[in-house]
JSON list of C-alpha atoms in Angstrom, two decimals:
[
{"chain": "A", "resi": 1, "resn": "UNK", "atom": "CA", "xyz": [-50.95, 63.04, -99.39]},
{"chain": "A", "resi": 2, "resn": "UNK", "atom": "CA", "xyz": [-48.83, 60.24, -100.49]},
{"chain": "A", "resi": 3, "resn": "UNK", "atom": "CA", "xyz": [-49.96, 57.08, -102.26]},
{"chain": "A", "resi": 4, "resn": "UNK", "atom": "CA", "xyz": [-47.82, 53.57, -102.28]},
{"chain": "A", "resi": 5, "resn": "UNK", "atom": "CA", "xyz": [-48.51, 51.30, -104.66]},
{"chain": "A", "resi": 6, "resn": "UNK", "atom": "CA", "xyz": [-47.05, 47.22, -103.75]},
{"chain": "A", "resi": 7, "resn": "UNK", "atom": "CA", "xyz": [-46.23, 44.59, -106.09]},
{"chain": "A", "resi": 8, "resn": "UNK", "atom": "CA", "xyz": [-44.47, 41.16, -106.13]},
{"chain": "A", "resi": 9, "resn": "UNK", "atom": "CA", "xyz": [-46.09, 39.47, -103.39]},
{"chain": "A", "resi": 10, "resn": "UNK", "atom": "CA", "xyz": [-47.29, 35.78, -103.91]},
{"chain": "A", "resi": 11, "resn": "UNK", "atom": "CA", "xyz": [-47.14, 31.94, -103.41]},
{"chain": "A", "resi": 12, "resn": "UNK", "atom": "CA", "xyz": [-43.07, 30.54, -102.97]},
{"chain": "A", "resi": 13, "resn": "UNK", "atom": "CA", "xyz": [-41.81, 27.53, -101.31]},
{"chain": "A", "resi": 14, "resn": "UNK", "atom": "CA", "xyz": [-39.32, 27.43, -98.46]},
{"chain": "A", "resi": 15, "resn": "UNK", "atom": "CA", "xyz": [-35.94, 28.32, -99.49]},
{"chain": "A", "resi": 16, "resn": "UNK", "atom": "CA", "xyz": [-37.51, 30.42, -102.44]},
{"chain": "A", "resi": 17, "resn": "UNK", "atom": "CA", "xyz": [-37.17, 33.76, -103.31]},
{"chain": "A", "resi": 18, "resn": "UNK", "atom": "CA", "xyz": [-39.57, 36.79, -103.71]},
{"chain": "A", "resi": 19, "resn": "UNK", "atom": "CA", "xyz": [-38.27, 40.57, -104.33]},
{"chain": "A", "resi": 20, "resn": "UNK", "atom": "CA", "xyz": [-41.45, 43.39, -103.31]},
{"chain": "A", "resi": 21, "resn": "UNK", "atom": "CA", "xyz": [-41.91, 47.04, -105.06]},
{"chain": "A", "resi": 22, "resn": "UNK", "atom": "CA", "xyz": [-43.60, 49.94, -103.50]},
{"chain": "A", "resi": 23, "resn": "UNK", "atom": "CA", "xyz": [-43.99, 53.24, -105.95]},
{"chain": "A", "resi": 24, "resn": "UNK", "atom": "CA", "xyz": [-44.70, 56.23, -104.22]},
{"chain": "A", "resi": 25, "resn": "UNK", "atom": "CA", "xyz": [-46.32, 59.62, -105.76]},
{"chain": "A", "resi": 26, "resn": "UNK", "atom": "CA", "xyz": [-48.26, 62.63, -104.33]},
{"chain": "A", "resi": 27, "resn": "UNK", "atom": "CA", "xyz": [-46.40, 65.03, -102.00]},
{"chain": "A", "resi": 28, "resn": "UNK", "atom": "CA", "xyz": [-42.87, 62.70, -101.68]},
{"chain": "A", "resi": 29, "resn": "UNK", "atom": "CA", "xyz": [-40.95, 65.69, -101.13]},
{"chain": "A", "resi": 30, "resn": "UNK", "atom": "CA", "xyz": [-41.69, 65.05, -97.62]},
{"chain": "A", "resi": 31, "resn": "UNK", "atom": "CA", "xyz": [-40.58, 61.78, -97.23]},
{"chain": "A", "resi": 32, "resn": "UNK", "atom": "CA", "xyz": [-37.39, 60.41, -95.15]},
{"chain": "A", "resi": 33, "resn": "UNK", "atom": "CA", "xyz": [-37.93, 56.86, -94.07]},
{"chain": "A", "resi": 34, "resn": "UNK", "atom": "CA", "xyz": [-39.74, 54.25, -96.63]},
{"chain": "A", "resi": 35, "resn": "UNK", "atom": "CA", "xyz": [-40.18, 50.57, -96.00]},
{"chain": "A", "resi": 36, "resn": "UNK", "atom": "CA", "xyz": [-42.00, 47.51, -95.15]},
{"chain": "A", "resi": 37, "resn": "UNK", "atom": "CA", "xyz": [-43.35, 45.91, -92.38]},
{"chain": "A", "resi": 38, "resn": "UNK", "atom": "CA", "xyz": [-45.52, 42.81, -91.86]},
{"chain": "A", "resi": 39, "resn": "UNK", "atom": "CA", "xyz": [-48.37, 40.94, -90.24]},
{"chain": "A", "resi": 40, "resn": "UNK", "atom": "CA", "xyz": [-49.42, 37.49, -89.91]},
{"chain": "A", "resi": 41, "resn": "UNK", "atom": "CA", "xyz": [-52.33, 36.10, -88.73]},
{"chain": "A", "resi": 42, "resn": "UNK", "atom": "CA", "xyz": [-53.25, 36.93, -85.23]},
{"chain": "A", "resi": 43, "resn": "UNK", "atom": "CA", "xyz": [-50.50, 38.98, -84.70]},
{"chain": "A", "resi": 44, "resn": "UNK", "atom": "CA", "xyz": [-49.28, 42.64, -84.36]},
{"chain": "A", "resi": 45, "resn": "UNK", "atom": "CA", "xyz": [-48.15, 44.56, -87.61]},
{"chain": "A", "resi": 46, "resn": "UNK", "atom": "CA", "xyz": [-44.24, 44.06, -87.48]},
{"chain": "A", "resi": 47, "resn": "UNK", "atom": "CA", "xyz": [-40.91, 46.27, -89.31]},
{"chain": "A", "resi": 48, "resn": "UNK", "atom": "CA", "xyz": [-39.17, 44.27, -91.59]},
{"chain": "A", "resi": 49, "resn": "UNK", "atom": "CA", "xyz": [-37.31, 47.01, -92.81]},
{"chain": "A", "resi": 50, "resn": "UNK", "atom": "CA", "xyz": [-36.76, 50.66, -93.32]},
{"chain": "A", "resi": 51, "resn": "UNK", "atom": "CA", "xyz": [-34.28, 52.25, -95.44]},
{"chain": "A", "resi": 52, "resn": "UNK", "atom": "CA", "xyz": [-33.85, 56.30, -95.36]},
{"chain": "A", "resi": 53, "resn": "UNK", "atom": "CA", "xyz": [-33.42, 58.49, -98.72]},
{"chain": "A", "resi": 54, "resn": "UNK", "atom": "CA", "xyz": [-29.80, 58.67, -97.79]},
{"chain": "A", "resi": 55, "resn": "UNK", "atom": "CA", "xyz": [-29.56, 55.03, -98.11]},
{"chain": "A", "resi": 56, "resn": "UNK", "atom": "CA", "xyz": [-29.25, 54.40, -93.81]},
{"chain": "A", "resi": 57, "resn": "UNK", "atom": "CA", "xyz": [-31.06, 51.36, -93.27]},
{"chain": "A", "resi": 58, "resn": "UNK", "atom": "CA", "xyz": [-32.98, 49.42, -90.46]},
{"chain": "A", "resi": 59, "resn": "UNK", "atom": "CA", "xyz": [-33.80, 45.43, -90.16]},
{"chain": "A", "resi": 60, "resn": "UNK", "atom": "CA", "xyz": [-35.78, 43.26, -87.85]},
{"chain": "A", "resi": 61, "resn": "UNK", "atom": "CA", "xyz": [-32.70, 41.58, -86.39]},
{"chain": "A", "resi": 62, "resn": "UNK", "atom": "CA", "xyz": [-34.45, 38.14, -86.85]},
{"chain": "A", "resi": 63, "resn": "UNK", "atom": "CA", "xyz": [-34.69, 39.21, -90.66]},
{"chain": "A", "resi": 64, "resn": "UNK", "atom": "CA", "xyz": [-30.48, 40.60, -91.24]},
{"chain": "A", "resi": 65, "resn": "UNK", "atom": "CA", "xyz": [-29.09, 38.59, -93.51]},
{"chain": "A", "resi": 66, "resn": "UNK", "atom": "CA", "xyz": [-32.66, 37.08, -95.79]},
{"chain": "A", "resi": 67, "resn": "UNK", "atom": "CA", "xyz": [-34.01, 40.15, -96.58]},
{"chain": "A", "resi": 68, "resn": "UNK", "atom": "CA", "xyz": [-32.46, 43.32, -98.44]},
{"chain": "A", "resi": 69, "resn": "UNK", "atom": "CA", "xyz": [-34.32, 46.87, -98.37]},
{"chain": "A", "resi": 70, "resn": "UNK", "atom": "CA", "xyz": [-32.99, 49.22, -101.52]},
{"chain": "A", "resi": 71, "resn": "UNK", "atom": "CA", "xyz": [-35.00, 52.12, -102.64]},
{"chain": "A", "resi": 72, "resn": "UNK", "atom": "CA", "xyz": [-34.28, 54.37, -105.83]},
{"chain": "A", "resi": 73, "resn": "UNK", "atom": "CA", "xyz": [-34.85, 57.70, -105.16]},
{"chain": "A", "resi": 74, "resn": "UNK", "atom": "CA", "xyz": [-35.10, 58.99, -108.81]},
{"chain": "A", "resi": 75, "resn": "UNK", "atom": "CA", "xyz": [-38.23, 56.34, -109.20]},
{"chain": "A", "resi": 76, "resn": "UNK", "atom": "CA", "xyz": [-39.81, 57.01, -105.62]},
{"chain": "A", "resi": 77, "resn": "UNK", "atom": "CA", "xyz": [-39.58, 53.44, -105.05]},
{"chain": "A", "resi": 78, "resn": "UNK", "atom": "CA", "xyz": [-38.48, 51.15, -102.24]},
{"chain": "A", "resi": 79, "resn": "UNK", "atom": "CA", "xyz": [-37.70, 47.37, -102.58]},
{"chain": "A", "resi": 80, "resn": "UNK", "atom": "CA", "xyz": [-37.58, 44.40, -100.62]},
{"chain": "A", "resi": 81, "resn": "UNK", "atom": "CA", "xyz": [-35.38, 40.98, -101.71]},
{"chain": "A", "resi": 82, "resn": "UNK", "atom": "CA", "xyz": [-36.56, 38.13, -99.32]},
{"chain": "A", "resi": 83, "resn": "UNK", "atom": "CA", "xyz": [-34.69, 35.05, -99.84]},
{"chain": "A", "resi": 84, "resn": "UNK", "atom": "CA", "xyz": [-34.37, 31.69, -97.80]},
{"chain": "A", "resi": 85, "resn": "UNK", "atom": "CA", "xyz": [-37.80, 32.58, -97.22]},
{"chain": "A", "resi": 86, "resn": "UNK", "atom": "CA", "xyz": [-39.57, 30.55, -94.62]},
{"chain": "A", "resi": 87, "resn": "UNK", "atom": "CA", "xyz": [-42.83, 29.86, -93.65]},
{"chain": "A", "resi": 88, "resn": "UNK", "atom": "CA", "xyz": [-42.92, 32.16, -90.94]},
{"chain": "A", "resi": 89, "resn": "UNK", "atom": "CA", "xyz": [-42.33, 34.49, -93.32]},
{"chain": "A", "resi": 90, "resn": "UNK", "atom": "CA", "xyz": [-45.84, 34.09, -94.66]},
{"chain": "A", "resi": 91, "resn": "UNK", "atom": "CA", "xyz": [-48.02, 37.19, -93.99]},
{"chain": "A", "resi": 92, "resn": "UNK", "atom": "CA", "xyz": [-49.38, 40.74, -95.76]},
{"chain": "A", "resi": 93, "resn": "UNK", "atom": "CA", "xyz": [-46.73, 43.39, -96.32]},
{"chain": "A", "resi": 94, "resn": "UNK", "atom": "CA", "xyz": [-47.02, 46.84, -95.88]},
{"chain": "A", "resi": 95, "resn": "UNK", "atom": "CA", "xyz": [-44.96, 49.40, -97.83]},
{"chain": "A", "resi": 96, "resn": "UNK", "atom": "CA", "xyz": [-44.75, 52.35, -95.43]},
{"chain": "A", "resi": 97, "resn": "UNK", "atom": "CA", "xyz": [-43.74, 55.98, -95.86]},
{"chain": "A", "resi": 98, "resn": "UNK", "atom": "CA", "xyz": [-42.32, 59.26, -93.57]},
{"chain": "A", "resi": 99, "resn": "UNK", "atom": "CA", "xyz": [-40.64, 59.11, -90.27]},
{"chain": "A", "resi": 100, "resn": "UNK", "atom": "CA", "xyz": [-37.42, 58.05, -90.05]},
{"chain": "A", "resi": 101, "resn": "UNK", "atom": "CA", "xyz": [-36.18, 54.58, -90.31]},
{"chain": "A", "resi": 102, "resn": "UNK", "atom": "CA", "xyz": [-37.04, 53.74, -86.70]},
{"chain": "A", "resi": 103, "resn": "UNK", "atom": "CA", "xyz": [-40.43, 55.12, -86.26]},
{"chain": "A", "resi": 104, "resn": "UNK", "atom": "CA", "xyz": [-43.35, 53.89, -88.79]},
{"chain": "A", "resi": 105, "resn": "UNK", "atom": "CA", "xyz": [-44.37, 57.01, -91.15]},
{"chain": "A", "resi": 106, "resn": "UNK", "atom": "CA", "xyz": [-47.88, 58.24, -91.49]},
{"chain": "A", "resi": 107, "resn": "UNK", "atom": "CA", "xyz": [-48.44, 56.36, -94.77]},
{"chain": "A", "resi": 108, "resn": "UNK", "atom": "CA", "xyz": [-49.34, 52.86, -95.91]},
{"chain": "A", "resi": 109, "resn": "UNK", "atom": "CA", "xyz": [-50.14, 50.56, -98.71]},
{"chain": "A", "resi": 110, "resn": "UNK", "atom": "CA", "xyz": [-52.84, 48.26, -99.36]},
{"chain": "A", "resi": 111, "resn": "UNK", "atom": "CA", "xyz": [-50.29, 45.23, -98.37]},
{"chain": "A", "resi": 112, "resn": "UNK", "atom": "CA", "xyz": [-49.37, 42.63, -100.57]},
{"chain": "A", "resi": 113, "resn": "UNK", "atom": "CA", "xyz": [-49.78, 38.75, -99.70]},
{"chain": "A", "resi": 114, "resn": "UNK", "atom": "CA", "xyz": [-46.61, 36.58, -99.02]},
{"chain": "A", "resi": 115, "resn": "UNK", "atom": "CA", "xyz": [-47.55, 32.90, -98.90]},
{"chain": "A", "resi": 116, "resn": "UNK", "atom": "CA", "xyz": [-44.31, 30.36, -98.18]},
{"chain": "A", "resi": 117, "resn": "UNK", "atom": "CA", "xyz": [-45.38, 26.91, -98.59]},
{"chain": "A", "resi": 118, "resn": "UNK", "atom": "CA", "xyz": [-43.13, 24.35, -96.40]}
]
C-alpha cells in the first residue's frame, strides 16, 4: 500500500500563484509515475501532470507552460507550481501514484481544494 499525503491547495486570485506537495510512504519502491490530476464541478477527473522517477514528464497540453510538475525522489514527494492561475483552474487535486506517466496509477490522495477567484 501506498499513502499520499497533499498540501498547498487554497483560495488565489487570477494571475496568482499556488505551488502543491504530495508525500508518499508505504511500499514506494514500486512506484514509476507520480502526479496530479484534477476535477471541477460536474466534470470528469482530469491529468494535469505526471512526472516519472527518472524525471520524464507529461502535461495537459492546455496546462504547458502555467504549471510545473518536479518530484524529489530522496523525499518521495511530487510537486506542482501553478502560476497565471485562472479560474478555470479552480477544482480538487489529486496527487496520484504508479503507472507510468500516461496511464493514472492505482493510488490517490484525499485531493486538495484550488479556489481562483476572478
Amino acid at each position: 500500500q501506498v499513502q499520499l499525503v497533499e498540501s498547498g491547495g487554497g483560495f488565489v486570485q487570477a494571475g496568482g500563484s499556488l505551488r502543491l506537495s504530495c508525500a508518499a510512504s508505504g511500499s514506494i519502491f514500486s512506484i514509476n509515475g507520480m502526479g496530479w490530476y484534477r476535477q471541477a464541478p460536474g466534470k470528469q477527473r482530469e491529468l494535469v501532470a505526471k512526472i516519472s522517477s527518472d524525471g520524464r514528464t507529461n502535461y495537459a497540453d492546455s496546462l504547458k507552460g502555467r504549471f510545473t510538475i518536479s518530484r524529489d525522489n530522496a523525499k518521495n514527494t511530487v510537486y506542482l507550481q501553478m502560476g497565471s492561475l485562472k479560474p478555470e483552474d479552480t477544482g480538487v487535486y489529486y496527487c496520484n501514484a504508479g503507472g507510468t506517466i500516461y496511464y493514472r496509477g492505482t493510488y490517490w490522495g484525499q485531493g486538495t481544494q484550488v479556489t481562483v477567484s476572478s
